[in-house]
CSV table of C-alpha atoms and ligand atoms in Angstrom, one decimal:
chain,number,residue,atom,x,y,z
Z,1,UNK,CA,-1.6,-53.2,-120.4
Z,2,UNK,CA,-2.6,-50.2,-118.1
Z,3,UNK,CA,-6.3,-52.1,-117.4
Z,4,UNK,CA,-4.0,-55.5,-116.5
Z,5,UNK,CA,-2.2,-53.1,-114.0
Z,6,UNK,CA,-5.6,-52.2,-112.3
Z,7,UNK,CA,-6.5,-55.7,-111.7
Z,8,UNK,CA,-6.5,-56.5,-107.7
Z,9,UNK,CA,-3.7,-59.0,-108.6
Z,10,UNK,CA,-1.2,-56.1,-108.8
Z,11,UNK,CA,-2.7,-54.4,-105.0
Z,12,UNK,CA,0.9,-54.3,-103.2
Z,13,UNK,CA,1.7,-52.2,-106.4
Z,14,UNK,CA,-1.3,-49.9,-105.8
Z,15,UNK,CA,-0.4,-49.4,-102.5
Z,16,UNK,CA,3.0,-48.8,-102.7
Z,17,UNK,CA,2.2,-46.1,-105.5
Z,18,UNK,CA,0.1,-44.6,-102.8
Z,19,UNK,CA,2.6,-44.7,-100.4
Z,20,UNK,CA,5.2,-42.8,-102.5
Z,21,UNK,CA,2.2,-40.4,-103.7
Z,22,UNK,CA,1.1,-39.2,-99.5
Z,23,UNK,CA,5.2,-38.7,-99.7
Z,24,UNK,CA,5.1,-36.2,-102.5
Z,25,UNK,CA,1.8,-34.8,-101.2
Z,26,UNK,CA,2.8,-34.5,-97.6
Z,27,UNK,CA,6.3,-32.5,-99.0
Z,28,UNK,CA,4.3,-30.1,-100.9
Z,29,UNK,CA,1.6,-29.1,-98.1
Z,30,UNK,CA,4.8,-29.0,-95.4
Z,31,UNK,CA,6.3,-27.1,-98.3
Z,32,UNK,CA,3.7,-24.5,-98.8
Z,33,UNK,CA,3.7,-23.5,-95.2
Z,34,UNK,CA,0.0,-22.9,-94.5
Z,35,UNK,CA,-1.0,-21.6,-91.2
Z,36,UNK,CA,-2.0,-24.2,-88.7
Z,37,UNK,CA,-6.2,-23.6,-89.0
Z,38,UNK,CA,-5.5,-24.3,-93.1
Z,39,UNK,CA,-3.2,-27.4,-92.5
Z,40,UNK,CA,-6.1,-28.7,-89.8
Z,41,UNK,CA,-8.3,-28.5,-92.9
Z,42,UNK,CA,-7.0,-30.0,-95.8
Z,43,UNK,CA,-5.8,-33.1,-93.4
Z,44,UNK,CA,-9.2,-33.1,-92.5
Z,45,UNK,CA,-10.5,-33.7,-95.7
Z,46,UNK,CA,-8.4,-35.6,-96.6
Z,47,UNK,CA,-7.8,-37.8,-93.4
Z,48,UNK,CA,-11.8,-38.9,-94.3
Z,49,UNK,CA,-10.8,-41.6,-96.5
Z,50,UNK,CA,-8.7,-42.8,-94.2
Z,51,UNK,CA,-10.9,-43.1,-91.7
Z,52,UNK,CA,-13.5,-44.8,-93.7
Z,53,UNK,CA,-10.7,-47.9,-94.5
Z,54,UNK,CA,-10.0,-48.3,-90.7
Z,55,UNK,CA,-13.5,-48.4,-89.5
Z,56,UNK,CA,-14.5,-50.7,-92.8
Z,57,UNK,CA,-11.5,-53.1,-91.4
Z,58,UNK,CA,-12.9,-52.4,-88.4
Z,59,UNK,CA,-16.3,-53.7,-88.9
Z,60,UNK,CA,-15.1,-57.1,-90.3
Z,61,UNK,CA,-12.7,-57.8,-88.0
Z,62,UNK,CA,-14.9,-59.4,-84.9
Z,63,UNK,CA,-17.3,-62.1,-87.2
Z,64,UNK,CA,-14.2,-62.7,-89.5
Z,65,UNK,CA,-12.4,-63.7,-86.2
Z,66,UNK,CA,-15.1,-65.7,-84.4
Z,67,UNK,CA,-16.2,-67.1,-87.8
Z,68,UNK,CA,-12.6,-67.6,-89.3
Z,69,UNK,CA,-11.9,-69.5,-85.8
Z,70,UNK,CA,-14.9,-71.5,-85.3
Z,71,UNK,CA,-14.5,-73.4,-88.8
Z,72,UNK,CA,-11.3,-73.6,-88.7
Z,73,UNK,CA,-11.3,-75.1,-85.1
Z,74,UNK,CA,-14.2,-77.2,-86.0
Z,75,UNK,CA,-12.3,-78.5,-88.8
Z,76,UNK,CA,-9.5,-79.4,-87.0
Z,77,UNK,CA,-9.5,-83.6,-87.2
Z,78,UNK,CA,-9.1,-84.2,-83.5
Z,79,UNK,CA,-8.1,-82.6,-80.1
Z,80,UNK,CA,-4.9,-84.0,-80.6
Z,81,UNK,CA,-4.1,-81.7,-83.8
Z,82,UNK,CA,-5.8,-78.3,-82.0
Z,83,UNK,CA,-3.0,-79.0,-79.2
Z,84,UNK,CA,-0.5,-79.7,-81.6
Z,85,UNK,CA,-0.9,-76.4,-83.6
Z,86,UNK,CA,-1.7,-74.9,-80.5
Z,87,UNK,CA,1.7,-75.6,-78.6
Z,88,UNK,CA,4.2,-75.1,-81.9
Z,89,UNK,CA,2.6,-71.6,-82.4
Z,90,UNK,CA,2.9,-70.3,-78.7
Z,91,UNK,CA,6.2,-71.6,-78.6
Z,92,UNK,CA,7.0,-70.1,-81.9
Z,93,UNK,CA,5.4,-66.5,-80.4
Z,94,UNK,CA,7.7,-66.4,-77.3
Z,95,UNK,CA,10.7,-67.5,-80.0
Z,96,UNK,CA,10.5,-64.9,-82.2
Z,97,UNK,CA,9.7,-62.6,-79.7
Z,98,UNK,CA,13.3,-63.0,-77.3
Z,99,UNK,CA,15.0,-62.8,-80.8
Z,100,UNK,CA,13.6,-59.6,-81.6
Z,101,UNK,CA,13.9,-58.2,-78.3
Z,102,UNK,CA,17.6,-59.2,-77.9
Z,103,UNK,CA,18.3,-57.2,-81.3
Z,104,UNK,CA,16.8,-54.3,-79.8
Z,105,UNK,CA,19.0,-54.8,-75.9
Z,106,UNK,CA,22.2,-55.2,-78.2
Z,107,UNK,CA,21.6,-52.3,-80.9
Z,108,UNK,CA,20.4,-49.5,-78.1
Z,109,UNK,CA,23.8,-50.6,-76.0
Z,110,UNK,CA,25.8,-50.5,-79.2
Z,111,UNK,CA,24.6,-47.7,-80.4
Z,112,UNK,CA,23.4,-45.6,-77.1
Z,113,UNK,CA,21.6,-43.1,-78.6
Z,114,UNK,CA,21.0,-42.0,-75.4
Z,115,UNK,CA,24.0,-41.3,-74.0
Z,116,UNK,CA,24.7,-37.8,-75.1
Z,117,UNK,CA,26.1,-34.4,-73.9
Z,118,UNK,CA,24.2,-33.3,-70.9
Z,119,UNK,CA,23.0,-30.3,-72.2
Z,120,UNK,CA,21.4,-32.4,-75.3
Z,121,UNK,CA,20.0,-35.0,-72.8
Z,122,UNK,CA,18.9,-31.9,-70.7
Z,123,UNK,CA,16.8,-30.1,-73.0
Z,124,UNK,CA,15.3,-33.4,-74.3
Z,125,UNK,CA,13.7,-33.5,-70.9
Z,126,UNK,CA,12.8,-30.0,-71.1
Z,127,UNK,CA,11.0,-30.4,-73.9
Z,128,UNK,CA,8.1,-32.4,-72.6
Z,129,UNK,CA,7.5,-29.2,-70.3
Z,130,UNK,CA,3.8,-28.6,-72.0
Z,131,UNK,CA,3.3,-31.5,-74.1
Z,132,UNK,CA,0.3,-34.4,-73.1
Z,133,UNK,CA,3.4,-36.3,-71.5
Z,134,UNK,CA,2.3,-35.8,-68.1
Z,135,UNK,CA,-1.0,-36.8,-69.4
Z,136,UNK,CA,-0.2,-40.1,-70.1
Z,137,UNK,CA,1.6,-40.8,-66.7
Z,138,UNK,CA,-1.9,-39.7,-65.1
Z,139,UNK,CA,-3.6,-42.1,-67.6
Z,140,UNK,CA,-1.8,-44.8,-65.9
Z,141,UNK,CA,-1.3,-44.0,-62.9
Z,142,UNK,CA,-2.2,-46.4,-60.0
Z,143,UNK,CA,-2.1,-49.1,-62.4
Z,144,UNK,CA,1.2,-51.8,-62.4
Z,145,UNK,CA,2.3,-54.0,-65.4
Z,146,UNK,CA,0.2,-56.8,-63.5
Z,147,UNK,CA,-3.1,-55.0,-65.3
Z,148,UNK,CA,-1.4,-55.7,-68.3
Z,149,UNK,CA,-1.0,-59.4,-67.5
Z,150,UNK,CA,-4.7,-59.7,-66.3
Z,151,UNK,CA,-5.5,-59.4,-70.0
Z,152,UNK,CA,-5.1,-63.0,-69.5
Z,153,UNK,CA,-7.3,-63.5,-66.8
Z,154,UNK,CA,-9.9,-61.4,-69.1
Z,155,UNK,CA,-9.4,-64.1,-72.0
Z,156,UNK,CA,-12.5,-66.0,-70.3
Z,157,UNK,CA,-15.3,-63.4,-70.9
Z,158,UNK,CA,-18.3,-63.3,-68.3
Z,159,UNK,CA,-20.9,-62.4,-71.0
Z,160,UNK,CA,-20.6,-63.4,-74.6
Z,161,UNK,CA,-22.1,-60.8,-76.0
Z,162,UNK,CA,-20.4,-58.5,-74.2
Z,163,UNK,CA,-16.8,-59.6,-75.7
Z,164,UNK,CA,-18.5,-59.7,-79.1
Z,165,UNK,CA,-19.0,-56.1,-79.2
Z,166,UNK,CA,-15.2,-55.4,-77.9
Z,167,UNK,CA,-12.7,-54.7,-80.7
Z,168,UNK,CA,-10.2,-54.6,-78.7
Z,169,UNK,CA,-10.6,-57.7,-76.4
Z,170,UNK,CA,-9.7,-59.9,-79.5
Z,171,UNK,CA,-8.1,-62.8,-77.0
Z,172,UNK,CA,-12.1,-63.3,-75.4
Z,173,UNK,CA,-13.5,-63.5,-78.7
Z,174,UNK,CA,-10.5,-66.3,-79.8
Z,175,UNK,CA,-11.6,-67.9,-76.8
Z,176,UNK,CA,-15.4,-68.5,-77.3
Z,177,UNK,CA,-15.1,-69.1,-80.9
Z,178,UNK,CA,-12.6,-72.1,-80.3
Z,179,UNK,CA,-14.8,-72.9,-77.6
Z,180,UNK,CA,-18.0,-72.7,-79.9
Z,181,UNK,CA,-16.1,-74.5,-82.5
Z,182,UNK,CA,-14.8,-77.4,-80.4
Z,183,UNK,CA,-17.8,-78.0,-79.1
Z,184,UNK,CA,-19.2,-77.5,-82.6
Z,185,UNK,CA,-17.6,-81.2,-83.4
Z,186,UNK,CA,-19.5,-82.6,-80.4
Z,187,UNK,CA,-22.7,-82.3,-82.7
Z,188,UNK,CA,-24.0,-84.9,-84.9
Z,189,UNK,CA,-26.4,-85.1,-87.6
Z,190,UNK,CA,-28.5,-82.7,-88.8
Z,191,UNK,CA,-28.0,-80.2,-85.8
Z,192,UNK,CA,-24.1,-80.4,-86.9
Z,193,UNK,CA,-24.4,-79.6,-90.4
Z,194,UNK,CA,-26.8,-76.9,-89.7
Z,195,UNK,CA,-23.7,-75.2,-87.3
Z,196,UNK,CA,-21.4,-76.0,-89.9
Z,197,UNK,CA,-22.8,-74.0,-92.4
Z,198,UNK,CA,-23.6,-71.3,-90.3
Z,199,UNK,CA,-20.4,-70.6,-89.3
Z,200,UNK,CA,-18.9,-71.2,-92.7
Z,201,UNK,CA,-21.4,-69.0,-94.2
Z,202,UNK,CA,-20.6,-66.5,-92.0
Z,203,UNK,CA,-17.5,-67.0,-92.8
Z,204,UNK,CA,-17.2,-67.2,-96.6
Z,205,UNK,CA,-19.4,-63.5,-96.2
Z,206,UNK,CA,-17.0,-62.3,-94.1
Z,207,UNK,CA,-14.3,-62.4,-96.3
Z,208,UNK,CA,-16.3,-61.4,-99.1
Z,209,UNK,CA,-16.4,-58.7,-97.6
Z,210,UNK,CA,-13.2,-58.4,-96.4
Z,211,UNK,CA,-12.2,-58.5,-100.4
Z,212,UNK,CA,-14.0,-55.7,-101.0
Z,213,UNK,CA,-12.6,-53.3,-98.4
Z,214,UNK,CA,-9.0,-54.3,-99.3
Z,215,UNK,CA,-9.4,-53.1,-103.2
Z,216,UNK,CA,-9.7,-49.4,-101.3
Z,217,UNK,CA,-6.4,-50.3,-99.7
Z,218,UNK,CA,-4.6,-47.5,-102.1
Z,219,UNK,CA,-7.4,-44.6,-101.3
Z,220,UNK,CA,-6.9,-45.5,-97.7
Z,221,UNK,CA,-3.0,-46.0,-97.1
Z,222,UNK,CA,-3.0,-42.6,-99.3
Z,223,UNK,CA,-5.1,-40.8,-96.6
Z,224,UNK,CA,-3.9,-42.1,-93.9
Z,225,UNK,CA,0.2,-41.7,-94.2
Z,226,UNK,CA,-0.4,-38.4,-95.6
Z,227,UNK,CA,-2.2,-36.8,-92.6
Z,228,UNK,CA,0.9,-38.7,-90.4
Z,229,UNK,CA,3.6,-37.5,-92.6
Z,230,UNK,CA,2.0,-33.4,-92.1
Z,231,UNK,CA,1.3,-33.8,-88.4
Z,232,UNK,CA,4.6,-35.5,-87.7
Z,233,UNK,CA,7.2,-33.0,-90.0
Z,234,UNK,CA,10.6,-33.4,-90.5
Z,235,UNK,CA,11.9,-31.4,-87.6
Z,236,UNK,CA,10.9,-34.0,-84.4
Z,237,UNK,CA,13.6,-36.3,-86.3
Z,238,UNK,CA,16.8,-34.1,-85.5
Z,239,UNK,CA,17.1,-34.3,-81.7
Z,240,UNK,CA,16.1,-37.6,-81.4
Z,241,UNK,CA,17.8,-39.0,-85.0
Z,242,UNK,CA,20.6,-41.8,-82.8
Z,243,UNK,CA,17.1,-43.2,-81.4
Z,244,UNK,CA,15.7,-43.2,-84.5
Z,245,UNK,CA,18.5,-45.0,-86.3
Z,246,UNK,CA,18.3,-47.7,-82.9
Z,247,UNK,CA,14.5,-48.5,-83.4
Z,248,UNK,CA,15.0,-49.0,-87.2
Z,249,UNK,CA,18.0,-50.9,-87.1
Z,250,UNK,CA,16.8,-53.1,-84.9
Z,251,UNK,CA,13.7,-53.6,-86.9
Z,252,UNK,CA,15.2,-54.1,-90.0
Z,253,UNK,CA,17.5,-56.7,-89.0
Z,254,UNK,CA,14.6,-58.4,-87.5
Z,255,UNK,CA,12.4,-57.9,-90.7
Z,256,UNK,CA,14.5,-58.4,-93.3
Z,257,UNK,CA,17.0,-60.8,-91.5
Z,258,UNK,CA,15.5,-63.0,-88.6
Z,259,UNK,CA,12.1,-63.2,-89.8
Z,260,UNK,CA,13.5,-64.5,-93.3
Z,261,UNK,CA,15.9,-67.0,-92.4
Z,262,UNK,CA,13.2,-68.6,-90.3
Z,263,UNK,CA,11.2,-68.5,-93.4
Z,264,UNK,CA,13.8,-70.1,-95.3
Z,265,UNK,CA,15.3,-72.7,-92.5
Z,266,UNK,CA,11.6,-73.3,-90.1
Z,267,UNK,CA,9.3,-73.1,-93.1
Z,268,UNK,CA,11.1,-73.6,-96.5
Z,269,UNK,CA,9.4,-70.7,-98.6
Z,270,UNK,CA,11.0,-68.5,-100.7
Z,271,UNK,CA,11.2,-65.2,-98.3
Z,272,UNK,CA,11.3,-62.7,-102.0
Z,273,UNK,CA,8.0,-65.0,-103.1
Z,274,UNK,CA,6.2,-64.8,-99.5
Z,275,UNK,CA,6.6,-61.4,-99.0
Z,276,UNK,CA,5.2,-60.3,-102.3
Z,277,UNK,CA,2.2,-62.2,-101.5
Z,278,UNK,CA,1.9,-60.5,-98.0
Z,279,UNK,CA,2.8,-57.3,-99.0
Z,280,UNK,CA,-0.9,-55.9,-98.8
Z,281,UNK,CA,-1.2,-56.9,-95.3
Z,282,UNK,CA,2.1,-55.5,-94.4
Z,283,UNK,CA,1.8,-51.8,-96.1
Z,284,UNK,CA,-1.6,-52.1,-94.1
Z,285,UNK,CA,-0.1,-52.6,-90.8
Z,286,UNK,CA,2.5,-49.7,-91.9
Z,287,UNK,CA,-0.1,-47.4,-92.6
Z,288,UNK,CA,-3.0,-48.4,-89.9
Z,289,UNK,CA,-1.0,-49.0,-87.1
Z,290,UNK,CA,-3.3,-51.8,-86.1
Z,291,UNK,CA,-2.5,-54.8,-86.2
Z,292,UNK,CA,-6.4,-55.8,-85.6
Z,293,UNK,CA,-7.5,-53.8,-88.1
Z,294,UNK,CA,-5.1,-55.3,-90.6
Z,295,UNK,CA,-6.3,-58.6,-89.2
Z,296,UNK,CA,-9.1,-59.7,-92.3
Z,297,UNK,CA,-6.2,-58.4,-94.5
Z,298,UNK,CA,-3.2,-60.4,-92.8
Z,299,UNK,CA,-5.7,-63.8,-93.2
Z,300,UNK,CA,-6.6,-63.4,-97.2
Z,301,UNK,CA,-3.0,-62.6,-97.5
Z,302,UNK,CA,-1.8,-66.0,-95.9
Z,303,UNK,CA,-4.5,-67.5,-97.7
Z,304,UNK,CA,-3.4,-66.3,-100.7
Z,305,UNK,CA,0.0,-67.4,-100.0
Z,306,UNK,CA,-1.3,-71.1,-99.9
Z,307,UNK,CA,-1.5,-71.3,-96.1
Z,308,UNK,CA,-4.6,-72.9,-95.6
Z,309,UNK,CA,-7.8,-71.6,-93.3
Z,310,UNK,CA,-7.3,-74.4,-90.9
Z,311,UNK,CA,-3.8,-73.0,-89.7
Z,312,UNK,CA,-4.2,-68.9,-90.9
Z,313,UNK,CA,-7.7,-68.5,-89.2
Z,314,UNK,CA,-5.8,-69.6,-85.4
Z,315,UNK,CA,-2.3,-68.5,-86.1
Z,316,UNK,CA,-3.0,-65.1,-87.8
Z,317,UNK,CA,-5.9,-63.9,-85.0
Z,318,UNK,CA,-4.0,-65.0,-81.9
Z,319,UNK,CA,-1.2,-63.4,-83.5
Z,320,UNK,CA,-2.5,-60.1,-84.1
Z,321,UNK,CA,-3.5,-60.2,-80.1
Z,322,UNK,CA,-0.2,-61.3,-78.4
Z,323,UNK,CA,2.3,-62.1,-80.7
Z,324,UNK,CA,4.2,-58.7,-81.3
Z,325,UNK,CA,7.7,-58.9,-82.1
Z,326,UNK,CA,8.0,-55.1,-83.2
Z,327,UNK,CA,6.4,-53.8,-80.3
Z,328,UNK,CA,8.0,-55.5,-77.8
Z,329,UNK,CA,11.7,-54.9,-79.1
Z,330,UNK,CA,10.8,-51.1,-79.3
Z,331,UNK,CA,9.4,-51.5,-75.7
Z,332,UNK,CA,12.9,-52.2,-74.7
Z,333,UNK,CA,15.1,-49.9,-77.0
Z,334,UNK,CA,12.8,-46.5,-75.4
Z,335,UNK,CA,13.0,-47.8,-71.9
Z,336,UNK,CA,16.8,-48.2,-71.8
Z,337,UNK,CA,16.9,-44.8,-74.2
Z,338,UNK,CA,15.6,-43.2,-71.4
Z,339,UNK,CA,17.4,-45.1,-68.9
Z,340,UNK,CA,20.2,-43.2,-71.0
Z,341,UNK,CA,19.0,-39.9,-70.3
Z,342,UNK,CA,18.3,-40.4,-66.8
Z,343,UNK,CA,22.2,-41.5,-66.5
Z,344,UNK,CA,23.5,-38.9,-68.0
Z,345,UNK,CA,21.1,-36.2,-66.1
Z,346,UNK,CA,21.2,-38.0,-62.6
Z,347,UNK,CA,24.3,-40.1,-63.1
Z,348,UNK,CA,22.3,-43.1,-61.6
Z,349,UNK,CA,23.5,-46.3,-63.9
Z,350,UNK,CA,21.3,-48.8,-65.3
Z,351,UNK,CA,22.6,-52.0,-64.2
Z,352,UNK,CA,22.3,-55.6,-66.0
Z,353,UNK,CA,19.6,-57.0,-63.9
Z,354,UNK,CA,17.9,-53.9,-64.6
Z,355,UNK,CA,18.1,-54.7,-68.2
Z,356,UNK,CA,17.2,-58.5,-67.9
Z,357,UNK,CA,14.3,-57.2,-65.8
Z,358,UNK,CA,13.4,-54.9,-69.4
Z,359,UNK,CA,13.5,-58.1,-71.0
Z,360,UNK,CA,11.2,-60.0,-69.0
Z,361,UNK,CA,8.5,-56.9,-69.0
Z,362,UNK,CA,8.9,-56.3,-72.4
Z,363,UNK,CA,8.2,-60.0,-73.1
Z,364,UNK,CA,5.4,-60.0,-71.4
Z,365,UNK,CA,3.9,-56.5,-72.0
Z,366,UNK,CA,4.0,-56.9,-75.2
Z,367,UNK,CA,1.7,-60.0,-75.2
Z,368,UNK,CA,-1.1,-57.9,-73.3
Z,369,UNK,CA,-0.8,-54.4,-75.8
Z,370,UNK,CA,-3.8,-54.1,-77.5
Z,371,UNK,CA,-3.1,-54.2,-81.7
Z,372,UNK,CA,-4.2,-50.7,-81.3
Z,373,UNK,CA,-2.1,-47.8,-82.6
Z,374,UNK,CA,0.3,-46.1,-79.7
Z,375,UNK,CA,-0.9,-49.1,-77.4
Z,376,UNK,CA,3.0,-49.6,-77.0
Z,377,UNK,CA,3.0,-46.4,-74.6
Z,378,UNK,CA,0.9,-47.7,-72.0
Z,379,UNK,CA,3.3,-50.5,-71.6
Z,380,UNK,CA,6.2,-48.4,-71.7
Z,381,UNK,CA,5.0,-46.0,-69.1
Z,382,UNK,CA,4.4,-48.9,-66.7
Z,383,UNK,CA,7.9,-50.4,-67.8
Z,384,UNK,CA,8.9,-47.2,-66.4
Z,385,UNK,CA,7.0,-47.1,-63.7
Z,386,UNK,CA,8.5,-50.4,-62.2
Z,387,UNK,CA,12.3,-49.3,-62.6
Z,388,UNK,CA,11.3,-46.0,-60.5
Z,389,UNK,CA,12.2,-43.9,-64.0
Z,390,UNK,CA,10.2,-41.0,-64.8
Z,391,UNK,CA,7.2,-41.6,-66.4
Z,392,UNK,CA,6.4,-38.6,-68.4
Z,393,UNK,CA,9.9,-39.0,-70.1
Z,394,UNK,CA,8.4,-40.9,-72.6
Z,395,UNK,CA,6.9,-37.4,-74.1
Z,396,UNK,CA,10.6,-37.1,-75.1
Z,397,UNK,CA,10.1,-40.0,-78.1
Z,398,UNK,CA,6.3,-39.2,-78.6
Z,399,UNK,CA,6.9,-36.7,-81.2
Z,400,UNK,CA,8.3,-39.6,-83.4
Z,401,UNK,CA,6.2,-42.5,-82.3
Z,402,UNK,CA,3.4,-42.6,-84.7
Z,403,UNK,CA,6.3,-43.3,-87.4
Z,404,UNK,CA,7.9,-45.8,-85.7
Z,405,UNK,CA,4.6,-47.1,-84.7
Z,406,UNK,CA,4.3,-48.2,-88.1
Z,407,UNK,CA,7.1,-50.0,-88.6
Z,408,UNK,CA,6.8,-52.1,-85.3
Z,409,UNK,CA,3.2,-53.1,-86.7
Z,410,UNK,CA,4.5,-53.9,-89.9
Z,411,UNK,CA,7.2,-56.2,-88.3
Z,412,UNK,CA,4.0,-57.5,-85.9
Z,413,UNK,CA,2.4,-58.5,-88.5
Z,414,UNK,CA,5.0,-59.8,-90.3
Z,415,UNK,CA,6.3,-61.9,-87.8
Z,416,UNK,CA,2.6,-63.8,-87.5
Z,417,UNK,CA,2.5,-64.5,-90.8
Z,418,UNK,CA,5.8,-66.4,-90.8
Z,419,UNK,CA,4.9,-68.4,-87.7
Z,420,UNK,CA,1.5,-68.6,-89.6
Z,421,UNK,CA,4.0,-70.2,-92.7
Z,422,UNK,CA,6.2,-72.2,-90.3
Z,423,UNK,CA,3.0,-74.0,-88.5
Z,424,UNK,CA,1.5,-74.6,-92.1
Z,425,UNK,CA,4.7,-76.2,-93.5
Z,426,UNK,CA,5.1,-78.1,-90.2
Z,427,UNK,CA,1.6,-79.3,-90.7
Z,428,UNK,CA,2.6,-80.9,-94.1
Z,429,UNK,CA,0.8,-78.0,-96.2
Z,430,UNK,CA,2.7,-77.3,-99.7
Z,431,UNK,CA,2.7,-73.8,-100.3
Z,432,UNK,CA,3.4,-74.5,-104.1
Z,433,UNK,CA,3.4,-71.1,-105.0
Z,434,UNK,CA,6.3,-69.7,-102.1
Z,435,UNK,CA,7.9,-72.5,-101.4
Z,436,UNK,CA,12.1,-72.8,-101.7
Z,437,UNK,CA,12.8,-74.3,-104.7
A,1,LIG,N1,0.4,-50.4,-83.0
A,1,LIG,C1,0.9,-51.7,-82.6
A,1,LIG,C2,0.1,-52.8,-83.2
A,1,LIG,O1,-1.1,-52.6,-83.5
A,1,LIG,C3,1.0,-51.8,-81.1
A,1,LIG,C4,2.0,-50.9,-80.6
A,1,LIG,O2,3.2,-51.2,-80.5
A,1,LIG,O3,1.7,-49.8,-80.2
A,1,LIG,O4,0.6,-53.9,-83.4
């Protein structure tokens, strides 16, 4: 019974017994109150595992994506079906992601976690005095939300091999393996079948490998949230607990509400059955805070759901690269947090436009943030930037953010694999083992 447990069938399991495991751990080492130079080395030991799992992911995320891409593209019967797929999952992206951003704008002027006694909101801006807050308005300074949208412009990359060896310029590497692949179907004869295989072998290796790496899913997650549990400690929570309550709120309704009734109404899966088939991609995102490093995990999830390459191997890539629902609903909950604060310091009100204006950047932001962990800030600061409020407030949240960070890539993540679910079913795919009964 105990060797059926081990079996990689039962991996969410695994993972989640991790999970609860870095909890216990992280208590007891926050607990024993060791002095800083002690802490530093025991998360550093144990941080190594960690470590290893990311860069493994990593390594097999740029020829699983060019590979996973260019068969699946090349597949693809005709140009006709490529735009099809195409249009329904950008429209499906921009869909998801005004819902979730509208839960955020409605819970952060519910609940206004920002609006507080002024001596509270006072000494929340005091307490960047010293931290790497000013560091990160200096990191962007000169630059305007446009550099974000030039990630667009950067989608067609002057040198191939170049973008190949850029993990986080995922949206070039989409664009020369469809390119590659389309062109792929040009061929005919012997010179076609030899491309074929090529890519699929590299393909088929790739995920190979991929399988591997996932079985030490447990060892890393472990690593990984114990070292952010330590560093993080309970006591950042208290002064910033209403924003806290906002950000999760907002994603849990979106998880665990939005994003399964469109599983249930747009793609007719069972959301209990299709989340316990995604559930090692998920705890991934939650621990990595990448959504391109959960990438090889988030396709042999979807596959494993049913969804087949041809849809999971376009939907789940170009996902992971502009399709973040999480990140772009937290965008919007810190920048009218600290519009908030800066009310309540300087009196100066945030008006509607100003919030529709949120909207609009946090839309679009959010489609040029790398899947990187913290890649949220650099958004946020320019957010900031373009409504003329203080940059360097954002040190106010950053004690908190790697938490939170977290749970926006889980909901990332989450949310491509139910467009990924919605395009399949759309495409006529059966899904027999998540389907609605
Ligand atoms: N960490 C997020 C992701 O990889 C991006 C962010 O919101 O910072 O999806």
């Amino acid at each position: 019974m105990f060797k059926e447990f081990l079996n990689a069938r039962y991996l969410a399991w695994h993972i989640l017994i991790a999970l609860a495991l870095s909890i216990v751990v992280a208590a007891v080492l926050i607990w024993a109150d060791l002095s800083d130079e002690d802490l530093t080395t025991v998360t550093n030991w144990i941080g190594i595992p960690g470590t290893l799992f990311i860069n493994a992911l990593k390594m097999v995320v740029i020829p699983l994506v060019f590979a996973a891409i260019a068969v699946g593209v090349a597949g693809m019967a005709s140009q006709k079906s490529f735009g099809r797929i195409g249009s329904k999952t950008i429209a499906l992206y921009l869909f998801t992601g005004f819902i979730a951003i509208f839960t955020g704008l409605v819970l952060v002027n519910v609940i206004q976690p920002g609006n507080m006694q002024i001596e509270s909101a006072q000494a929340l801006v005091d307490s960047i005095e010293g931290t790497d807050a000013s560091d990160m308005a200096a990191r962007v300074e000169g630059r305007s939300w446009w550099d974000l949208v030039q990630i667009i412009v950067r989608a067609v990359p002057p040198n191939i091999f170049d973008a190949l060896t850029n993990n986080s310029g995922l949206l070039a590497i989409i664009f020369v393996a469809v390119v590659f692949g389309f062109f792929t179907t040009k061929l005919t004869g012997v010179v076609r079948e030899t491309i074929d295989n090529l890519w699929q072998g590299m393909y088929d290796v790739t995920i190979a490998v991929t399988l591997w790496i996932i079985r030490f899913a447990p060892i890393g997650v472990f690593a990984l949230v114990t070292v952010v549990l330590v560093n993080t400690g309970f006591a950042a929570f208290k002064p910033l607990a209403w924003f806290v309550v906002t950000v999760l709120a907002a994603l849990i309704l979106h998880f665990f509400v939005w994003l399964p009734l469109m599983q249930v109404f747009l793609a007719r899966v069972n959301p209990f059955k299709y989340y316990g088939k995604v559930a090692k991609a998920q705890l991934t995102a939650f621990s990595t805070a990448s959504s391109s490093a959960t990438l090889p995990v988030t396709i042999e999830s979807a596959q494993d759901a049913g969804v087949s390459k041809r849809v999971s191997s376009f939907v789940l890539p170009l996902g992971a690269t502009v399709n973040m629902d999480g990140t772009a609903l937290y965008e919007c909950v810190v920048v009218i947090f600290i519009a908030q604060i800066s009310a309540v310091v300087s009196g100066i009100e945030f008006t509607i436009a100003d919030q529709l204006l949120v909207v609009l950047l946090a839309l679009v932001t959010s489609i040029g943030v790398a899947g990187v962990p913290a890649a949220s800030l650099v958004a946020i600061t320019l957010i900031l930037g373009v409504l003329e409020l203080p940059a360097e407030w954002l040190g106010i949240i950053i004690a908190v953010d790697r938490i939170l960070d977290m749970c926006r890539t889980s909901t990332n993540v989450t949310s491509d694999l139910t467009i990924a679910a919605i395009v399949a079913r759309s495409e006529g795919e059966e899904l027999p083992e998540v389907r609605a009964a």
